[in-house]
mmCIF file with all atom_site columns, C-alpha atoms in Angstrom:
data_model
loop_
_atom_site.group_PDB
_atom_site.id
_atom_site.type_symbol
_atom_site.label_atom_id
_atom_site.label_alt_id
_atom_site.label_comp_id
_atom_site.label_asym_id
_atom_site.label_entity_id
_atom_site.label_seq_id
_atom_site.pdbx_PDB_ins_code
_atom_site.Cartn_x
_atom_site.Cartn_y
_atom_site.Cartn_z
_atom_site.occupancy
_atom_site.B_iso_or_equiv
_atom_site.pdbx_formal_charge
_atom_site.auth_seq_id
_atom_site.auth_comp_id
_atom_site.auth_asym_id
_atom_site.auth_atom_id
_atom_site.pdbx_PDB_model_num
ATOM 1   C CA . MET A 1 1   ? -22.002 17.537  -7.939  1.00 0.00 ? 30  MET A CA 1
ATOM 2   C CA . SER A 1 2   ? -23.138 17.836  -4.065  1.00 0.00 ? 31  SER A CA 1
ATOM 3   C CA . ALA A 1 3   ? -20.719 19.569  -1.642  1.00 0.00 ? 32  ALA A CA 1
ATOM 4   C CA . SER A 1 4   ? -19.959 16.323  0.245   1.00 0.00 ? 33  SER A CA 1
ATOM 5   C CA . THR A 1 5   ? -19.592 14.587  -3.056  1.00 0.00 ? 34  THR A CA 1
ATOM 6   C CA . GLN A 1 6   ? -16.767 17.249  -3.871  1.00 0.00 ? 35  GLN A CA 1
ATOM 7   C CA . ALA A 1 7   ? -15.117 17.111  -0.361  1.00 0.00 ? 36  ALA A CA 1
ATOM 8   C CA . THR A 1 8   ? -15.096 12.801  -0.953  1.00 0.00 ? 37  THR A CA 1
ATOM 9   C CA . ARG A 1 9   ? -13.268 13.438  -4.160  1.00 0.00 ? 38  ARG A CA 1
ATOM 10  C CA . ASP A 1 10  ? -10.355 16.114  -2.789  1.00 0.00 ? 39  ASP A CA 1
ATOM 11  C CA . LEU A 1 11  ? -9.307  13.802  0.059   1.00 0.00 ? 40  LEU A CA 1
ATOM 12  C CA . CYS A 1 12  ? -8.362  10.659  -2.832  1.00 0.00 ? 41  CYS A CA 1
ATOM 13  C CA . PRO A 1 13  ? -8.652  12.567  -6.099  1.00 0.00 ? 42  PRO A CA 1
ATOM 14  C CA . ALA A 1 14  ? -8.653  10.503  -9.390  1.00 0.00 ? 43  ALA A CA 1
ATOM 15  C CA . GLU A 1 15  ? -7.075  10.966  -12.746 1.00 0.00 ? 44  GLU A CA 1
ATOM 16  C CA . GLN A 1 16  ? -7.948  9.213   -15.484 1.00 0.00 ? 45  GLN A CA 1
ATOM 17  C CA . LEU A 1 17  ? -5.490  8.512   -18.351 1.00 0.00 ? 46  LEU A CA 1
ATOM 18  C CA . ASP A 1 18  ? -4.863  5.792   -20.856 1.00 0.00 ? 47  ASP A CA 1
ATOM 19  C CA . GLY A 1 19  ? -5.237  2.393   -19.116 1.00 0.00 ? 48  GLY A CA 1
ATOM 20  C CA . LEU A 1 20  ? -4.222  3.963   -15.629 1.00 0.00 ? 49  LEU A CA 1
ATOM 21  C CA . VAL A 1 21  ? -5.826  5.547   -12.608 1.00 0.00 ? 50  VAL A CA 1
ATOM 22  C CA . VAL A 1 22  ? -3.268  7.309   -10.287 1.00 0.00 ? 51  VAL A CA 1
ATOM 23  C CA . LEU A 1 23  ? -4.937  7.794   -7.112  1.00 0.00 ? 52  LEU A CA 1
ATOM 24  C CA . THR A 1 24  ? -3.335  10.128  -4.189  1.00 0.00 ? 53  THR A CA 1
ATOM 25  C CA . LEU A 1 25  ? -4.157  10.251  -0.606  1.00 0.00 ? 54  LEU A CA 1
ATOM 26  C CA . ASN A 1 26  ? -4.643  13.998  0.159   1.00 0.00 ? 55  ASN A CA 1
ATOM 27  C CA . ARG A 1 27  ? -4.854  14.269  3.385   1.00 0.00 ? 56  ARG A CA 1
ATOM 28  C CA . PRO A 1 28  ? -1.187  15.628  4.186   1.00 0.00 ? 57  PRO A CA 1
ATOM 29  C CA . GLU A 1 29  ? -2.157  17.309  7.370   1.00 0.00 ? 58  GLU A CA 1
ATOM 30  C CA . ALA A 1 30  ? -3.260  14.292  9.396   1.00 0.00 ? 59  ALA A CA 1
ATOM 31  C CA . ARG A 1 31  ? -0.014  12.590  7.348   1.00 0.00 ? 60  ARG A CA 1
ATOM 32  C CA . ASN A 1 32  ? -2.401  10.396  5.261   1.00 0.00 ? 61  ASN A CA 1
ATOM 33  C CA . ALA A 1 33  ? -3.743  9.015   8.357   1.00 0.00 ? 62  ALA A CA 1
ATOM 34  C CA . LEU A 1 34  ? -6.815  6.430   6.894   1.00 0.00 ? 63  LEU A CA 1
ATOM 35  C CA . ASP A 1 35  ? -10.253 7.744   8.618   1.00 0.00 ? 64  ASP A CA 1
ATOM 36  C CA . VAL A 1 36  ? -13.517 6.671   7.325   1.00 0.00 ? 65  VAL A CA 1
ATOM 37  C CA . PRO A 1 37  ? -14.105 9.498   4.860   1.00 0.00 ? 66  PRO A CA 1
ATOM 38  C CA . LEU A 1 38  ? -10.271 9.311   3.126   1.00 0.00 ? 67  LEU A CA 1
ATOM 39  C CA . LEU A 1 39  ? -11.361 4.943   2.746   1.00 0.00 ? 68  LEU A CA 1
ATOM 40  C CA . GLN A 1 40  ? -14.699 5.931   1.462   1.00 0.00 ? 69  GLN A CA 1
ATOM 41  C CA . ALA A 1 41  ? -12.771 8.208   -1.598  1.00 0.00 ? 70  ALA A CA 1
ATOM 42  C CA . PHE A 1 42  ? -10.068 5.558   -1.891  1.00 0.00 ? 71  PHE A CA 1
ATOM 43  C CA . VAL A 1 43  ? -12.541 2.458   -2.568  1.00 0.00 ? 72  VAL A CA 1
ATOM 44  C CA . ALA A 1 44  ? -14.806 4.544   -4.514  1.00 0.00 ? 73  ALA A CA 1
ATOM 45  C CA . GLY A 1 45  ? -11.739 5.724   -7.029  1.00 0.00 ? 74  GLY A CA 1
ATOM 46  C CA . LEU A 1 46  ? -10.260 2.347   -6.839  1.00 0.00 ? 75  LEU A CA 1
ATOM 47  C CA . ALA A 1 47  ? -13.701 0.742   -7.920  1.00 0.00 ? 76  ALA A CA 1
ATOM 48  C CA . GLU A 1 48  ? -14.268 3.768   -10.218 1.00 0.00 ? 77  GLU A CA 1
ATOM 49  C CA . GLY A 1 49  ? -10.668 3.224   -11.849 1.00 0.00 ? 78  GLY A CA 1
ATOM 50  C CA . ARG A 1 50  ? -11.511 -0.240  -12.595 1.00 0.00 ? 79  ARG A CA 1
ATOM 51  C CA . ARG A 1 51  ? -15.242 0.414   -14.102 1.00 0.00 ? 80  ARG A CA 1
ATOM 52  C CA . ALA A 1 52  ? -13.715 2.921   -16.534 1.00 0.00 ? 81  ALA A CA 1
ATOM 53  C CA . GLY A 1 53  ? -11.198 0.346   -17.787 1.00 0.00 ? 82  GLY A CA 1
ATOM 54  C CA . ALA A 1 54  ? -8.367  1.290   -16.535 1.00 0.00 ? 83  ALA A CA 1
ATOM 55  C CA . GLY A 1 55  ? -5.535  -1.921  -16.196 1.00 0.00 ? 84  GLY A CA 1
ATOM 56  C CA . VAL A 1 56  ? -2.817  -0.222  -13.667 1.00 0.00 ? 85  VAL A CA 1
ATOM 57  C CA . VAL A 1 57  ? -3.464  2.040   -10.406 1.00 0.00 ? 86  VAL A CA 1
ATOM 58  C CA . LEU A 1 58  ? -0.944  4.452   -9.138  1.00 0.00 ? 87  LEU A CA 1
ATOM 59  C CA . VAL A 1 59  ? -0.912  5.119   -5.385  1.00 0.00 ? 88  VAL A CA 1
ATOM 60  C CA . ARG A 1 60  ? 0.388   8.012   -4.433  1.00 0.00 ? 89  ARG A CA 1
ATOM 61  C CA . ALA A 1 61  ? 0.200   10.558  -1.465  1.00 0.00 ? 90  ALA A CA 1
ATOM 62  C CA . GLU A 1 62  ? 0.680   14.248  -0.784  1.00 0.00 ? 91  GLU A CA 1
ATOM 63  C CA . GLY A 1 63  ? 2.811   15.444  2.200   1.00 0.00 ? 92  GLY A CA 1
ATOM 64  C CA . SER A 1 64  ? 5.607   14.509  3.568   1.00 0.00 ? 93  SER A CA 1
ATOM 65  C CA . ALA A 1 65  ? 4.539   10.609  5.061   1.00 0.00 ? 94  ALA A CA 1
ATOM 66  C CA . PHE A 1 66  ? 2.741   8.081   2.585   1.00 0.00 ? 95  PHE A CA 1
ATOM 67  C CA . CYS A 1 67  ? 0.303   7.041   5.093   1.00 0.00 ? 96  CYS A CA 1
ATOM 68  C CA . ALA A 1 68  ? 0.336   6.798   8.978   1.00 0.00 ? 97  ALA A CA 1
ATOM 69  C CA . GLY A 1 69  ? -2.356  4.126   8.796   1.00 0.00 ? 98  GLY A CA 1
ATOM 70  C CA . ALA A 1 70  ? -5.605  3.797   10.268  1.00 0.00 ? 99  ALA A CA 1
ATOM 71  C CA . ASP A 1 71  ? -6.747  6.680   12.039  1.00 0.00 ? 100 ASP A CA 1
ATOM 72  C CA . VAL A 1 72  ? -7.624  5.510   15.574  1.00 0.00 ? 101 VAL A CA 1
ATOM 73  C CA . ARG A 1 73  ? -8.542  8.877   17.071  1.00 0.00 ? 102 ARG A CA 1
ATOM 74  C CA . SER A 1 74  ? -11.326 9.132   14.583  1.00 0.00 ? 103 SER A CA 1
ATOM 75  C CA . ASP A 1 75  ? -14.639 7.058   14.703  1.00 0.00 ? 104 ASP A CA 1
ATOM 76  C CA . ASP A 1 76  ? -14.540 3.530   12.900  1.00 0.00 ? 105 ASP A CA 1
ATOM 77  C CA . GLY A 1 77  ? -18.152 4.468   11.967  1.00 0.00 ? 106 GLY A CA 1
ATOM 78  C CA . THR A 1 78  ? -19.905 3.359   15.912  1.00 0.00 ? 107 THR A CA 1
ATOM 79  C CA . ALA A 1 79  ? -21.383 6.644   15.482  1.00 0.00 ? 108 ALA A CA 1
ATOM 80  C CA . THR A 1 80  ? -22.919 6.178   12.124  1.00 0.00 ? 109 THR A CA 1
ATOM 81  C CA . GLY A 1 81  ? -24.088 2.677   13.182  1.00 0.00 ? 110 GLY A CA 1
ATOM 82  C CA . ARG A 1 82  ? -21.548 0.552   11.265  1.00 0.00 ? 111 ARG A CA 1
ATOM 83  C CA . PRO A 1 83  ? -19.137 -0.284  13.660  1.00 0.00 ? 112 PRO A CA 1
ATOM 84  C CA . GLY A 1 84  ? -15.838 -1.998  11.899  1.00 0.00 ? 113 GLY A CA 1
ATOM 85  C CA . LEU A 1 85  ? -16.177 0.261   9.293   1.00 0.00 ? 114 LEU A CA 1
ATOM 86  C CA . ARG A 1 86  ? -12.769 1.355   8.826   1.00 0.00 ? 115 ARG A CA 1
ATOM 87  C CA . ARG A 1 87  ? -11.638 -2.286  9.213   1.00 0.00 ? 116 ARG A CA 1
ATOM 88  C CA . ARG A 1 88  ? -13.738 -3.283  6.380   1.00 0.00 ? 117 ARG A CA 1
ATOM 89  C CA . LEU A 1 89  ? -13.430 -0.560  4.340   1.00 0.00 ? 118 LEU A CA 1
ATOM 90  C CA . ILE A 1 90  ? -9.377  -0.709  4.199   1.00 0.00 ? 119 ILE A CA 1
ATOM 91  C CA . GLU A 1 91  ? -9.584  -4.750  4.134   1.00 0.00 ? 120 GLU A CA 1
ATOM 92  C CA . GLU A 1 92  ? -11.953 -3.448  0.327   1.00 0.00 ? 121 GLU A CA 1
ATOM 93  C CA . SER A 1 93  ? -9.280  -0.844  -0.285  1.00 0.00 ? 122 SER A CA 1
ATOM 94  C CA . LEU A 1 94  ? -6.781  -4.391  -0.514  1.00 0.00 ? 123 LEU A CA 1
ATOM 95  C CA . ASP A 1 95  ? -8.996  -6.402  -2.476  1.00 0.00 ? 124 ASP A CA 1
ATOM 96  C CA . LEU A 1 96  ? -9.684  -3.844  -5.108  1.00 0.00 ? 125 LEU A CA 1
ATOM 97  C CA . MET A 1 97  ? -5.794  -2.963  -5.528  1.00 0.00 ? 126 MET A CA 1
ATOM 98  C CA . GLY A 1 98  ? -5.720  -6.932  -6.130  1.00 0.00 ? 127 GLY A CA 1
ATOM 99  C CA . ASP A 1 99  ? -8.156  -6.727  -8.951  1.00 0.00 ? 128 ASP A CA 1
ATOM 100 C CA . TYR A 1 100 ? -6.140  -4.529  -11.644 1.00 0.00 ? 129 TYR A CA 1
ATOM 101 C CA . PRO A 1 101 ? -3.760  -6.327  -13.553 1.00 0.00 ? 130 PRO A CA 1
ATOM 102 C CA . ALA A 1 102 ? -1.017  -4.525  -11.777 1.00 0.00 ? 131 ALA A CA 1
ATOM 103 C CA . ALA A 1 103 ? -0.393  -1.854  -8.899  1.00 0.00 ? 132 ALA A CA 1
ATOM 104 C CA . VAL A 1 104 ? 2.298   0.586   -8.204  1.00 0.00 ? 133 VAL A CA 1
ATOM 105 C CA . VAL A 1 105 ? 2.456   2.195   -5.323  1.00 0.00 ? 134 VAL A CA 1
ATOM 106 C CA . ALA A 1 106 ? 5.165   5.357   -4.722  1.00 0.00 ? 135 ALA A CA 1
ATOM 107 C CA . VAL A 1 107 ? 6.251   5.863   -0.856  1.00 0.00 ? 136 VAL A CA 1
ATOM 108 C CA . GLN A 1 108 ? 7.600   9.025   0.640   1.00 0.00 ? 137 GLN A CA 1
ATOM 109 C CA . GLY A 1 109 ? 7.765   9.095   4.192   1.00 0.00 ? 138 GLY A CA 1
ATOM 110 C CA . ALA A 1 110 ? 6.090   6.570   6.728   1.00 0.00 ? 139 ALA A CA 1
ATOM 111 C CA . ALA A 1 111 ? 4.130   4.198   5.886   1.00 0.00 ? 140 ALA A CA 1
ATOM 112 C CA . VAL A 1 112 ? 2.726   2.773   8.679   1.00 0.00 ? 141 VAL A CA 1
ATOM 113 C CA . GLY A 1 113 ? 0.168   -0.118  9.865   1.00 0.00 ? 142 GLY A CA 1
ATOM 114 C CA . ALA A 1 114 ? -2.603  -0.140  6.719   1.00 0.00 ? 143 ALA A CA 1
ATOM 115 C CA . GLY A 1 115 ? 0.067   2.226   5.107   1.00 0.00 ? 144 GLY A CA 1
ATOM 116 C CA . TRP A 1 116 ? 2.355   -0.625  4.757   1.00 0.00 ? 145 TRP A CA 1
ATOM 117 C CA . ALA A 1 117 ? -0.332  -2.608  3.707   1.00 0.00 ? 146 ALA A CA 1
ATOM 118 C CA . ILE A 1 118 ? -1.460  -0.199  0.918   1.00 0.00 ? 147 ILE A CA 1
ATOM 119 C CA . ALA A 1 119 ? 2.405   -0.684  -0.276  1.00 0.00 ? 148 ALA A CA 1
ATOM 120 C CA . THR A 1 120 ? 2.359   -4.221  0.259   1.00 0.00 ? 149 THR A CA 1
ATOM 121 C CA . ALA A 1 121 ? -0.529  -4.298  -2.306  1.00 0.00 ? 150 ALA A CA 1
ATOM 122 C CA . ALA A 1 122 ? 1.201   -3.444  -4.975  1.00 0.00 ? 151 ALA A CA 1
ATOM 123 C CA . ASP A 1 123 ? 2.882   -5.441  -7.654  1.00 0.00 ? 152 ASP A CA 1
ATOM 124 C CA . ILE A 1 124 ? 5.733   -2.902  -7.905  1.00 0.00 ? 153 ILE A CA 1
ATOM 125 C CA . THR A 1 125 ? 6.192   -0.755  -4.651  1.00 0.00 ? 154 THR A CA 1
ATOM 126 C CA . LEU A 1 126 ? 8.783   2.583   -5.337  1.00 0.00 ? 155 LEU A CA 1
ATOM 127 C CA . ALA A 1 127 ? 10.210  4.681   -2.358  1.00 0.00 ? 156 ALA A CA 1
ATOM 128 C CA . SER A 1 128 ? 12.930  7.055   -1.822  1.00 0.00 ? 157 SER A CA 1
ATOM 129 C CA . PRO A 1 129 ? 14.973  6.607   0.927   1.00 0.00 ? 158 PRO A CA 1
ATOM 130 C CA . ALA A 1 130 ? 14.099  8.739   3.522   1.00 0.00 ? 159 ALA A CA 1
ATOM 131 C CA . ALA A 1 131 ? 10.856  6.146   3.402   1.00 0.00 ? 160 ALA A CA 1
ATOM 132 C CA . SER A 1 132 ? 10.532  4.214   6.762   1.00 0.00 ? 161 SER A CA 1
ATOM 133 C CA . PHE A 1 133 ? 7.988   0.980   7.399   1.00 0.00 ? 162 PHE A CA 1
ATOM 134 C CA . ARG A 1 134 ? 6.356   -0.182  10.935  1.00 0.00 ? 163 ARG A CA 1
ATOM 135 C CA . PHE A 1 135 ? 2.966   -2.423  11.604  1.00 0.00 ? 164 PHE A CA 1
ATOM 136 C CA . PRO A 1 136 ? 2.348   -1.561  15.193  1.00 0.00 ? 165 PRO A CA 1
ATOM 137 C CA . GLU A 1 137 ? -1.299  -3.508  15.314  1.00 0.00 ? 166 GLU A CA 1
ATOM 138 C CA . LEU A 1 138 ? -0.144  -6.733  17.613  1.00 0.00 ? 167 LEU A CA 1
ATOM 139 C CA . PRO A 1 139 ? 1.125   -4.409  20.066  1.00 0.00 ? 168 PRO A CA 1
ATOM 140 C CA . LEU A 1 140 ? -2.367  -2.384  19.870  1.00 0.00 ? 169 LEU A CA 1
ATOM 141 C CA . GLY A 1 141 ? -4.261  -5.820  20.142  1.00 0.00 ? 170 GLY A CA 1
ATOM 142 C CA . PHE A 1 142 ? -5.179  -5.834  16.084  1.00 0.00 ? 171 PHE A CA 1
ATOM 143 C CA . LEU A 1 143 ? -4.185  -8.611  13.471  1.00 0.00 ? 172 LEU A CA 1
ATOM 144 C CA . PRO A 1 144 ? -2.561  -7.190  10.321  1.00 0.00 ? 173 PRO A CA 1
ATOM 145 C CA . PRO A 1 145 ? -4.703  -7.766  7.069   1.00 0.00 ? 174 PRO A CA 1
ATOM 146 C CA . ASP A 1 146 ? -5.188  -11.736 5.643   1.00 0.00 ? 175 ASP A CA 1
ATOM 147 C CA . SER A 1 147 ? -4.112  -10.633 2.229   1.00 0.00 ? 176 SER A CA 1
ATOM 148 C CA . THR A 1 148 ? -1.076  -8.441  4.021   1.00 0.00 ? 177 THR A CA 1
ATOM 149 C CA . VAL A 1 149 ? -0.216  -11.517 5.750   1.00 0.00 ? 178 VAL A CA 1
ATOM 150 C CA . ARG A 1 150 ? -0.115  -13.562 2.825   1.00 0.00 ? 179 ARG A CA 1
ATOM 151 C CA . ARG A 1 151 ? 2.253   -11.749 0.595   1.00 0.00 ? 180 ARG A CA 1
ATOM 152 C CA . LEU A 1 152 ? 4.978   -10.972 3.094   1.00 0.00 ? 181 LEU A CA 1
ATOM 153 C CA . GLU A 1 153 ? 5.043   -14.908 3.639   1.00 0.00 ? 182 GLU A CA 1
ATOM 154 C CA . ALA A 1 154 ? 4.654   -15.808 0.031   1.00 0.00 ? 183 ALA A CA 1
ATOM 155 C CA . ALA A 1 155 ? 7.882   -13.242 -0.700  1.00 0.00 ? 184 ALA A CA 1
ATOM 156 C CA . VAL A 1 156 ? 9.813   -13.471 2.310   1.00 0.00 ? 185 VAL A CA 1
ATOM 157 C CA . GLY A 1 157 ? 9.281   -16.887 4.269   1.00 0.00 ? 186 GLY A CA 1
ATOM 158 C CA . PRO A 1 158 ? 7.036   -16.895 7.507   1.00 0.00 ? 187 PRO A CA 1
ATOM 159 C CA . ALA A 1 159 ? 9.851   -16.112 9.789   1.00 0.00 ? 188 ALA A CA 1
ATOM 160 C CA . ARG A 1 160 ? 10.952  -12.978 8.260   1.00 0.00 ? 189 ARG A CA 1
ATOM 161 C CA . ALA A 1 161 ? 7.251   -12.472 7.588   1.00 0.00 ? 190 ALA A CA 1
ATOM 162 C CA . LEU A 1 162 ? 6.410   -13.055 11.920  1.00 0.00 ? 191 LEU A CA 1
ATOM 163 C CA . ARG A 1 163 ? 9.561   -10.109 12.495  1.00 0.00 ? 192 ARG A CA 1
ATOM 164 C CA . LEU A 1 164 ? 8.468   -7.582  10.027  1.00 0.00 ? 193 LEU A CA 1
ATOM 165 C CA . LEU A 1 165 ? 4.810   -7.685  11.213  1.00 0.00 ? 194 LEU A CA 1
ATOM 166 C CA . ALA A 1 166 ? 4.611   -8.574  14.895  1.00 0.00 ? 195 ALA A CA 1
ATOM 167 C CA . LEU A 1 167 ? 7.602   -6.677  16.628  1.00 0.00 ? 196 LEU A CA 1
ATOM 168 C CA . ASP A 1 168 ? 6.271   -2.932  15.780  1.00 0.00 ? 197 ASP A CA 1
ATOM 169 C CA . GLU A 1 169 ? 9.873   -2.281  14.682  1.00 0.00 ? 198 GLU A CA 1
ATOM 170 C CA . ARG A 1 170 ? 10.704  0.521   11.864  1.00 0.00 ? 199 ARG A CA 1
ATOM 171 C CA . PHE A 1 171 ? 12.413  -0.740  8.584   1.00 0.00 ? 200 PHE A CA 1
ATOM 172 C CA . VAL A 1 172 ? 13.774  1.815   6.461   1.00 0.00 ? 201 VAL A CA 1
ATOM 173 C CA . ALA A 1 173 ? 13.744  1.728   2.772   1.00 0.00 ? 202 ALA A CA 1
ATOM 174 C CA . ASP A 1 174 ? 16.804  -0.086  1.946   1.00 0.00 ? 203 ASP A CA 1
ATOM 175 C CA . ASP A 1 175 ? 16.081  -2.658  4.491   1.00 0.00 ? 204 ASP A CA 1
ATOM 176 C CA . LEU A 1 176 ? 13.207  -3.569  2.620   1.00 0.00 ? 205 LEU A CA 1
ATOM 177 C CA . ALA A 1 177 ? 15.214  -3.445  -0.937  1.00 0.00 ? 206 ALA A CA 1
ATOM 178 C CA . ARG A 1 178 ? 17.592  -5.991  0.591   1.00 0.00 ? 207 ARG A CA 1
ATOM 179 C CA . LEU A 1 179 ? 14.098  -8.031  0.825   1.00 0.00 ? 208 LEU A CA 1
ATOM 180 C CA . GLY A 1 180 ? 13.382  -7.567  -2.480  1.00 0.00 ? 209 GLY A CA 1
ATOM 181 C CA . LEU A 1 181 ? 9.916   -5.671  -1.337  1.00 0.00 ? 210 LEU A CA 1
ATOM 182 C CA . VAL A 1 182 ? 10.850  -2.354  -2.667  1.00 0.00 ? 211 VAL A CA 1
ATOM 183 C CA . ASP A 1 183 ? 13.112  -0.126  -5.028  1.00 0.00 ? 212 ASP A CA 1
ATOM 184 C CA . VAL A 1 184 ? 14.249  3.076   -3.536  1.00 0.00 ? 213 VAL A CA 1
ATOM 185 C CA . ILE A 1 185 ? 14.698  5.873   -5.982  1.00 0.00 ? 214 ILE A CA 1
ATOM 186 C CA . PRO A 1 186 ? 15.706  9.445   -5.044  1.00 0.00 ? 215 PRO A CA 1
ATOM 187 C CA . GLU A 1 187 ? 12.844  10.899  -3.762  1.00 0.00 ? 216 GLU A CA 1
ATOM 188 C CA . ALA A 1 188 ? 13.226  13.751  -6.512  1.00 0.00 ? 217 ALA A CA 1
ATOM 189 C CA . SER A 1 189 ? 12.917  11.305  -9.034  1.00 0.00 ? 218 SER A CA 1
ATOM 190 C CA . LEU A 1 190 ? 10.028  9.068   -7.195  1.00 0.00 ? 219 LEU A CA 1
ATOM 191 C CA . ASP A 1 191 ? 6.979   10.823  -8.608  1.00 0.00 ? 220 ASP A CA 1
ATOM 192 C CA . GLY A 1 192 ? 7.899   10.799  -12.364 1.00 0.00 ? 221 GLY A CA 1
ATOM 193 C CA . LYS A 1 193 ? 9.291   7.137   -11.601 1.00 0.00 ? 222 LYS A CA 1
ATOM 194 C CA . ALA A 1 194 ? 6.111   5.939   -10.756 1.00 0.00 ? 223 ALA A CA 1
ATOM 195 C CA . ARG A 1 195 ? 4.043   7.708   -13.018 1.00 0.00 ? 224 ARG A CA 1
ATOM 196 C CA . GLU A 1 196 ? 6.382   6.311   -16.213 1.00 0.00 ? 225 GLU A CA 1
ATOM 197 C CA . MET A 1 197 ? 6.688   2.656   -15.132 1.00 0.00 ? 226 MET A CA 1
ATOM 198 C CA . ALA A 1 198 ? 2.749   2.826   -14.153 1.00 0.00 ? 227 ALA A CA 1
ATOM 199 C CA . ALA A 1 199 ? 2.068   4.219   -17.917 1.00 0.00 ? 228 ALA A CA 1
ATOM 200 C CA . ARG A 1 200 ? 4.373   1.659   -19.114 1.00 0.00 ? 229 ARG A CA 1
ATOM 201 C CA . LEU A 1 201 ? 2.826   -1.469  -17.599 1.00 0.00 ? 230 LEU A CA 1
ATOM 202 C CA . ALA A 1 202 ? -1.091  0.252   -18.864 1.00 0.00 ? 231 ALA A CA 1
ATOM 203 C CA . ALA A 1 203 ? 0.012   0.083   -22.541 1.00 0.00 ? 232 ALA A CA 1
ATOM 204 C CA . LEU A 1 204 ? 0.559   -3.644  -22.222 1.00 0.00 ? 233 LEU A CA 1
ATOM 205 C CA . PRO A 1 205 ? -2.489  -5.837  -23.191 1.00 0.00 ? 234 PRO A CA 1
ATOM 206 C CA . PRO A 1 206 ? -4.317  -6.268  -19.720 1.00 0.00 ? 235 PRO A CA 1
ATOM 207 C CA . GLU A 1 207 ? -5.379  -9.558  -20.285 1.00 0.00 ? 236 GLU A CA 1
ATOM 208 C CA . LEU A 1 208 ? -1.549  -10.553 -20.564 1.00 0.00 ? 237 LEU A CA 1
ATOM 209 C CA . LEU A 1 209 ? -0.317  -8.598  -17.863 1.00 0.00 ? 238 LEU A CA 1
ATOM 210 C CA . ARG A 1 210 ? -3.198  -10.455 -15.578 1.00 0.00 ? 239 ARG A CA 1
ATOM 211 C CA . ASP A 1 211 ? -2.047  -13.663 -16.614 1.00 0.00 ? 240 ASP A CA 1
ATOM 212 C CA . LEU A 1 212 ? 1.645   -13.140 -16.253 1.00 0.00 ? 241 LEU A CA 1
ATOM 213 C CA . LYS A 1 213 ? 0.189   -11.877 -12.790 1.00 0.00 ? 242 LYS A CA 1
ATOM 214 C CA . THR A 1 214 ? -1.851  -15.260 -11.749 1.00 0.00 ? 243 THR A CA 1
ATOM 215 C CA . GLY A 1 215 ? 1.543   -17.059 -13.386 1.00 0.00 ? 244 GLY A CA 1
ATOM 216 C CA . LEU A 1 216 ? 4.061   -15.667 -10.891 1.00 0.00 ? 245 LEU A CA 1
ATOM 217 C CA . SER A 1 217 ? 1.555   -15.509 -8.067  1.00 0.00 ? 246 SER A CA 1
ATOM 218 C CA . ALA A 1 218 ? 1.523   -19.400 -8.687  1.00 0.00 ? 247 ALA A CA 1
ATOM 219 C CA . TRP A 1 219 ? 5.512   -19.802 -8.809  1.00 0.00 ? 248 TRP A CA 1
ATOM 220 C CA . LYS A 1 220 ? 6.480   -21.071 -5.296  1.00 0.00 ? 249 LYS A CA 1
ATOM 221 C CA . ARG A 1 221 ? 10.248  -19.875 -5.392  1.00 0.00 ? 250 ARG A CA 1
ATOM 222 C CA . PRO A 1 222 ? 12.377  -21.185 -2.541  1.00 0.00 ? 251 PRO A CA 1
ATOM 223 C CA . HIS A 1 223 ? 13.246  -18.501 -0.025  1.00 0.00 ? 252 HIS A CA 1
ATOM 224 C CA . SER A 1 224 ? 16.562  -16.751 0.221   1.00 0.00 ? 253 SER A CA 1
ATOM 225 C CA . ILE A 1 225 ? 18.747  -18.096 3.095   1.00 0.00 ? 254 ILE A CA 1
ATOM 226 C CA . ASP A 1 226 ? 20.391  -14.444 3.483   1.00 0.00 ? 255 ASP A CA 1
ATOM 227 C CA . ARG A 1 227 ? 20.327  -12.836 7.242   1.00 0.00 ? 256 ARG A CA 1
ATOM 228 C CA . PRO A 1 228 ? 17.184  -10.364 7.848   1.00 0.00 ? 257 PRO A CA 1
ATOM 229 C CA . PRO A 1 229 ? 18.116  -6.707  7.844   1.00 0.00 ? 258 PRO A CA 1
ATOM 230 C CA . SER A 1 230 ? 20.642  -6.284  11.095  1.00 0.00 ? 259 SER A CA 1
ATOM 231 C CA . LYS A 1 231 ? 19.172  -4.631  13.949  1.00 0.00 ? 260 LYS A CA 1
ATOM 232 C CA . GLY A 1 232 ? 21.434  -1.298  13.288  1.00 0.00 ? 261 GLY A CA 1
ATOM 233 C CA . SER A 1 233 ? 19.683  -0.588  10.446  1.00 0.00 ? 262 SER A CA 1
ATOM 234 C CA . HIS A 1 234 ? 16.268  0.392   11.868  1.00 0.00 ? 263 HIS A CA 1
ATOM 235 C CA . GLU A 1 235 ? 15.109  1.970   15.064  1.00 0.00 ? 264 GLU A CA 1
ATOM 236 C CA . HIS A 1 236 ? 12.613  0.183   17.506  1.00 0.00 ? 265 HIS A CA 1
#
């Protein structure tokens, strides 16, 4: 293995278990902000997991933050003649997560922009009480990924999805738990609970898990008429 290949894998190490791949975002000094090398490692890990037969993926992260979003201070691919590469890799990673019969994400600390998009791409999102979520894309002049928009609209309805996606507000884990988007787990138990749940899913027949997921996606449930999180429960 070349030094460059090893360095790429170190950015997102993979654990291959029975029917399960565990991928760890490992750029804690940058709060796991998604630059091109980390995204390439993440995409490669997702693709390799499926090729190896994993039916379930667990995405976790090292450090105090889950993911601070796209690293806009880094090169987006322009330097190598591929402008927009970072955005394309983000979208590819979300598509690959959706290709698994089940995806689990464990969020500690901040999940910003593309970090929140990764959490939204999961079928089950576990979050510590200190986790926080924010989409700053629109004020920065970008649209969130299409798959993220669709999933949030299906989960909470268009009005709430607009608030979550457009206003650059900071929501805490309890806010999203009230909307049914995350389950809050004590931070000391978060990693163990995520691994346990992912392993239980991986023990199921993957084709049946896929069929169940497809059936649930096709079921259009009425949206709750509960009020959205109060302004006092999050920061602007």
